[in-house]
Short mmCIF file of C-alpha atoms in Angstrom, two decimals:
data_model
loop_
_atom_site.label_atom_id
_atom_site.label_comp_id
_atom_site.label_asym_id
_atom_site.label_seq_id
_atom_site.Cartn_x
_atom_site.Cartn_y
_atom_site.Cartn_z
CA UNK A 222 92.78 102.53 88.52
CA UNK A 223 89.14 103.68 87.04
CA UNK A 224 90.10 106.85 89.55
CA UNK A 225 92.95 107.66 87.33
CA UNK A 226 91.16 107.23 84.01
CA UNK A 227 88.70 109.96 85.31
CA UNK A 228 91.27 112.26 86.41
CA UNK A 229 92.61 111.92 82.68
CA UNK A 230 88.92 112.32 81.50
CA UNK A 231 88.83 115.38 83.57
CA UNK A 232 91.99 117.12 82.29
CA UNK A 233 89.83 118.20 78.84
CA UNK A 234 87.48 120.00 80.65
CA UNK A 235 90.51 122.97 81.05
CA UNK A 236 92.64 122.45 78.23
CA UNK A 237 93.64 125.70 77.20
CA UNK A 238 92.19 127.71 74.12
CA UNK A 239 94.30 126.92 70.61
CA UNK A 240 94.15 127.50 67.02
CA UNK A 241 95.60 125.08 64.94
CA UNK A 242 95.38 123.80 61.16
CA UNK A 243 95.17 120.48 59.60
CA UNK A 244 96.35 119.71 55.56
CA UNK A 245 95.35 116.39 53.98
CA UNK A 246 96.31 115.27 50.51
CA UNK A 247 96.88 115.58 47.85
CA UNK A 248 94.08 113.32 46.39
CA UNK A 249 94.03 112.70 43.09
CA UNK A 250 90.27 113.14 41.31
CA UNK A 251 89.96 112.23 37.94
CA UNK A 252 87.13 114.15 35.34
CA UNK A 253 83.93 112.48 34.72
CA UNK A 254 83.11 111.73 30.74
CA UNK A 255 80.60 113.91 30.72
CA UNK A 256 82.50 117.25 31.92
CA UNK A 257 85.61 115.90 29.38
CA UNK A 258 82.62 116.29 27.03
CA UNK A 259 81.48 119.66 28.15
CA UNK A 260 85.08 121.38 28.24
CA UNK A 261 86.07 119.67 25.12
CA UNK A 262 88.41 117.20 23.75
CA UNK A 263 91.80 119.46 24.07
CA UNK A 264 90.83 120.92 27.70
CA UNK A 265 90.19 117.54 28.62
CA UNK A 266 92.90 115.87 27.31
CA UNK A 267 95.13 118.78 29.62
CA UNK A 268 93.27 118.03 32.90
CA UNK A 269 92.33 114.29 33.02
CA UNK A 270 92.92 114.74 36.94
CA UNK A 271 93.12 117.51 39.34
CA UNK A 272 94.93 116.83 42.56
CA UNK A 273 92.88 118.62 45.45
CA UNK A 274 94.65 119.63 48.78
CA UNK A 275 92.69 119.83 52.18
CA UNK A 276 93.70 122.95 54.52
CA UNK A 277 91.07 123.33 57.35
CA UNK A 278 92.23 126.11 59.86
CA UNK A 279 90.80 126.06 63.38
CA UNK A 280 89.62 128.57 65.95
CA UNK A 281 89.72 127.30 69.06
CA UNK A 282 89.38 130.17 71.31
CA UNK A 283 86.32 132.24 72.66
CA UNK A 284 88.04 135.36 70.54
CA UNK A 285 87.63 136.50 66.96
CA UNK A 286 91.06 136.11 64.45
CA UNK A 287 91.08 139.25 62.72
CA UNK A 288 93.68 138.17 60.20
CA UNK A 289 95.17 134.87 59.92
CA UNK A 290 98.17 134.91 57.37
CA UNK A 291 99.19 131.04 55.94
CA UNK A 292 102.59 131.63 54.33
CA UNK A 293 103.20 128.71 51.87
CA UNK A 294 105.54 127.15 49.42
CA UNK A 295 104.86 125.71 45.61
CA UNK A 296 102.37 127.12 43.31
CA UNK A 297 98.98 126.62 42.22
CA UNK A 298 97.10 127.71 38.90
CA UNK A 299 93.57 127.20 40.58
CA UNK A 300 91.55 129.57 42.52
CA UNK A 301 90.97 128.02 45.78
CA UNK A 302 87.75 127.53 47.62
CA UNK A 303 87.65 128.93 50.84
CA UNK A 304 84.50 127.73 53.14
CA UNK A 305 83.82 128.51 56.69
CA UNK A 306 82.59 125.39 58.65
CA UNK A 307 79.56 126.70 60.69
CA UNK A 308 78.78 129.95 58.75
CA UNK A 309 77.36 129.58 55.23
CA UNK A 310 78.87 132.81 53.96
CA UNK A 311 82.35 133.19 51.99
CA UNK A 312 85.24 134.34 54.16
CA UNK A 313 86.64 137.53 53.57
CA UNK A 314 90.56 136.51 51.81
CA UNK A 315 92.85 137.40 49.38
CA UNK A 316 95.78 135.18 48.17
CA UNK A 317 99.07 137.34 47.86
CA UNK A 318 100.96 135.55 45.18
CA UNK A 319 103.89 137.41 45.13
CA UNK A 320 104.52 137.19 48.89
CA UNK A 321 102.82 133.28 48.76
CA UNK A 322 100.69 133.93 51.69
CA UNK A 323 96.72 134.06 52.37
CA UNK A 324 95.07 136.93 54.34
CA UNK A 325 91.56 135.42 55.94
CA UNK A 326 90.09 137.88 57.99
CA UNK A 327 87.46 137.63 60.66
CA UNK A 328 87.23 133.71 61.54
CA UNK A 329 85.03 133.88 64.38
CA UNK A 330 85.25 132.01 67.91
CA UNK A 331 84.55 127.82 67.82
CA UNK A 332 84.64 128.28 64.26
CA UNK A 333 87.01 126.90 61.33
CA UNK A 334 87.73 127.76 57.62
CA UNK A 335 88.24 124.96 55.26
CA UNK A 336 90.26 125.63 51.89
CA UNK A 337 90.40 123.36 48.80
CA UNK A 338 93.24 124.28 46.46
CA UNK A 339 93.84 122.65 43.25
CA UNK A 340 96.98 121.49 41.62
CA UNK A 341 98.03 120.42 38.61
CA UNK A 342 100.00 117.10 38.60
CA UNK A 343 103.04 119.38 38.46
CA UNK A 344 102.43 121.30 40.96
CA UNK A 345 102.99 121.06 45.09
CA UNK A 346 102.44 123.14 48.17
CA UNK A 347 103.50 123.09 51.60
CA UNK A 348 102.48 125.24 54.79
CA UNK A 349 105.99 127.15 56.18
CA UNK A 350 103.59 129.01 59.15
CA UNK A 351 100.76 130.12 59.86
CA UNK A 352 100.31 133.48 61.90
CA UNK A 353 97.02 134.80 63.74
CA UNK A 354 96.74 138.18 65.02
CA UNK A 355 100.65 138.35 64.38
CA UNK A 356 100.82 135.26 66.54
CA UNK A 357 102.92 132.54 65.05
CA UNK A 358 100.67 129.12 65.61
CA UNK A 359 103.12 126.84 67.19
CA UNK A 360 103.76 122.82 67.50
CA UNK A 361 102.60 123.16 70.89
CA UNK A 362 99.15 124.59 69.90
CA UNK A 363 99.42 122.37 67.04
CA UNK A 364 99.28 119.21 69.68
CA UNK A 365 96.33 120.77 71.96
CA UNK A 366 94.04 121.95 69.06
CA UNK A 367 94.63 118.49 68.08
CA UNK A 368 93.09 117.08 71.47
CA UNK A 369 90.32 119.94 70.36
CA UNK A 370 89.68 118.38 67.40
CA UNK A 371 89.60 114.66 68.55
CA UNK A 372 89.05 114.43 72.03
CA UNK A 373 87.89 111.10 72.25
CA UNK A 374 91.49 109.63 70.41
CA UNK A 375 92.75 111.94 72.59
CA UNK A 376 91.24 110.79 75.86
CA UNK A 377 91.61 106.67 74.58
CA UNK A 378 95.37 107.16 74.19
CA UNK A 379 95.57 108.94 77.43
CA UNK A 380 94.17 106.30 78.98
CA UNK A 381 96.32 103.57 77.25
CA UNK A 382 99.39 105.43 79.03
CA UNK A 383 97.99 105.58 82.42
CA UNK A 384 96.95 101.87 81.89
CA UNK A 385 100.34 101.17 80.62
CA UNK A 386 101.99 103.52 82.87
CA UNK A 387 100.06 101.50 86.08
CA UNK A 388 100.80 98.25 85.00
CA UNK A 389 104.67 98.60 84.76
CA UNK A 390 104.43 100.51 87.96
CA UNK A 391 102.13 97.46 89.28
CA UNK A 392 105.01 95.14 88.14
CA UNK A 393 108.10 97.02 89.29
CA UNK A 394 106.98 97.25 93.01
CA UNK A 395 106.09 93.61 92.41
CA UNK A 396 109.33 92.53 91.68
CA UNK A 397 111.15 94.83 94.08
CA UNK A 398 109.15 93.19 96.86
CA UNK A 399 109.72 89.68 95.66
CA UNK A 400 114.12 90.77 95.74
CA UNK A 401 113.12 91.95 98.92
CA UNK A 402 112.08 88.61 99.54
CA UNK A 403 115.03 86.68 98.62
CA UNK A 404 117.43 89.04 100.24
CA UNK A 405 115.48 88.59 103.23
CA UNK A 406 115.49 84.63 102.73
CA UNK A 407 119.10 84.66 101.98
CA UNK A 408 120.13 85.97 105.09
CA UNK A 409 118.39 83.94 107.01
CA UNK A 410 119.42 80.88 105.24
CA UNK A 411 120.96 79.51 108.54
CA UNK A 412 118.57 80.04 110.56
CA UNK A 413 116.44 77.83 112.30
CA UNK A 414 112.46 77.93 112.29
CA UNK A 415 109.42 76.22 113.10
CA UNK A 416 105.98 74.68 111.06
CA UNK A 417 102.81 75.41 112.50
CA UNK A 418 100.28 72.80 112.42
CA UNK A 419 97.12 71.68 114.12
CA UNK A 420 96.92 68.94 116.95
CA UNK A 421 93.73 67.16 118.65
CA UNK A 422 93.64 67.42 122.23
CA UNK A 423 91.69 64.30 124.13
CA UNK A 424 92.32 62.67 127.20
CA UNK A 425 94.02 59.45 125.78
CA UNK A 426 96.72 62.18 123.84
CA UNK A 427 97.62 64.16 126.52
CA UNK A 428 100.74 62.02 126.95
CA UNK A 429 101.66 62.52 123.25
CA UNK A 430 100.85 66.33 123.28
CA UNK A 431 103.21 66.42 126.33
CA UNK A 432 106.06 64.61 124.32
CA UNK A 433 105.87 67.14 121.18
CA UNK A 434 105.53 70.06 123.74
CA UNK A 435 108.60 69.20 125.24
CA UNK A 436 110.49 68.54 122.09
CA UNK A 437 109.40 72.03 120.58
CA UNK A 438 110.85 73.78 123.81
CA UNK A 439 112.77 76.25 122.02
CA UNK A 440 109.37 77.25 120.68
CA UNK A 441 107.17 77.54 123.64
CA UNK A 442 106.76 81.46 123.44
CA UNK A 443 105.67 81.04 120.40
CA UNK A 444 103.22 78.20 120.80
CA UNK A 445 101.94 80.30 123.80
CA UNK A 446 101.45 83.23 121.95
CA UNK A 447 99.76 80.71 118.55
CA UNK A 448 97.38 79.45 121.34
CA UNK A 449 96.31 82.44 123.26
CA UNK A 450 97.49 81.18 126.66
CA UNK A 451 100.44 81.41 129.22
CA UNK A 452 101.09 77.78 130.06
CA UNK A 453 101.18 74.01 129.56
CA UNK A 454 98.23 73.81 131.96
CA UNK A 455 95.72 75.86 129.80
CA UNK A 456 96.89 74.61 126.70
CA UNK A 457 96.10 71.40 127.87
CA UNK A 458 92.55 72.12 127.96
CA UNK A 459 92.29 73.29 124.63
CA UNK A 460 90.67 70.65 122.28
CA UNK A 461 92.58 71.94 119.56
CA UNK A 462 96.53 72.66 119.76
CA UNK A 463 98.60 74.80 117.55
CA UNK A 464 101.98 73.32 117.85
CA UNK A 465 105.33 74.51 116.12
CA UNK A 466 107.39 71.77 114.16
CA UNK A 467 111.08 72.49 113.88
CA UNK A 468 112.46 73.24 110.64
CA UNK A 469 116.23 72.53 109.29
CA UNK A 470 118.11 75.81 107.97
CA UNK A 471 118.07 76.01 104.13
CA UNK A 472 121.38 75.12 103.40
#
């Protein structure tokens, strides 16, 4: 089983390069009193609270995205901030209005751009695609820049299926076997068998080791073979006798 859970474990060290993009809100962020105080009492009274949508874009490959193009629905009166994750410059972007779409350009390898864009409690957005290189970014590279981004959710809930997987695998073949069982049992319903069990050999039973010998005749192969020997004569000198004890058929 652990074997398995390694193999899983072992499957992230090839996953395949992807870009992918994550959105999160909107979150609602009201004004503290003293900027109310500092933008006045009629700006403040327009913007109590500014709704802030998350948009972090993700390069996952060992290539540069020359220009990544996020076509989008809704509106927005705010300028957005635009940060990369590992560089402390500005990206290079420009927001298209008319077209709703962003141009980001040069988002370099392992790296990711993170966008906050303000709304008004009017206003929405939603992401309709998002394009690098020309490239439309697709569910599928959605799910494996997702592993990217949290491998270790990625690799628990792997695991959980193989677990889960095993164990109703484990259970099946245990049940199969146990119909196997009763099919087998079934048929031989009428059949006839013996009970092994253990009997002391001493000179004053030989008589009564005799006796059960002879009754068990339909057995004697079988005793032979239980004891290791080829006849009555060396199983008498055993001090300890496996004998057979006829059994009535089931039903």
């Amino acid at each position: 089983m652990i074997d398995k859970v390694l193999n899983v474990i072992g499957l992230f060290k090839e996953l395949p390069e992807a870009i992918g993009y994550s959105i999160f809100g909107p979150l609602a962020f009201s004004l503290p009193k003293e900027l109310q105080e500092a933008i006045g009492q009629s700006a403040s009274k327009k913007i109590e609270t500014v709704n802030v949508v998350y948009l972090k874009v993700d390069n996952f490959t060992n290539k540069e995205i020359r220009e990544l193009s996020i076509m989008y629905g809704g509106s927005f009166s705010y300028t957005p901030n635009l940060n990369y994750e590992r560089r402390e410059i500005k990206p290079d972007h420009q927001q298209q209005e008319d077209k709703k779409v962003f141009l980001i350009k040069n988002i370099p390898p392992k790296d990711s751009v993170k966008i906050e864009i303000f709304l008004d409690q009017n206003e929405t957005i939603s992401i309709d695609n998002v394009l690098a290189d020309g490239v439309l970014v697709t569910k599928w590279m959605q799910k494996i820049a997702d592993i990217h981004r949290y491998p270790r959710f990625a690799i628990m809930y792997l695991a959980m299926l193989v677990m889960l997987g095993f164990t109703g695998w484990t259970a099946y073949s245990n049940w199969t076997t146990t119909e196997n069982y009763k099919i087998v049992n079934e048929s031989m319903s009428d059949w006839e068998g013996c009970s092994p069990y253990p009997f002391e050999n001493n000179i004053e039973s030989e008589k009564l080791l005799k006796r059960e010998f002879l009754q068990q005749q339909n057995y004697h192969w079988l005793i032979f073979k239980l004891n290791k020997v080829n006849s009555f004569e060396e199983l008498k000198l055993k001090d300890t006798v496996i004998l057979c004890k006829p059994t009535s058929p089931k039903n």
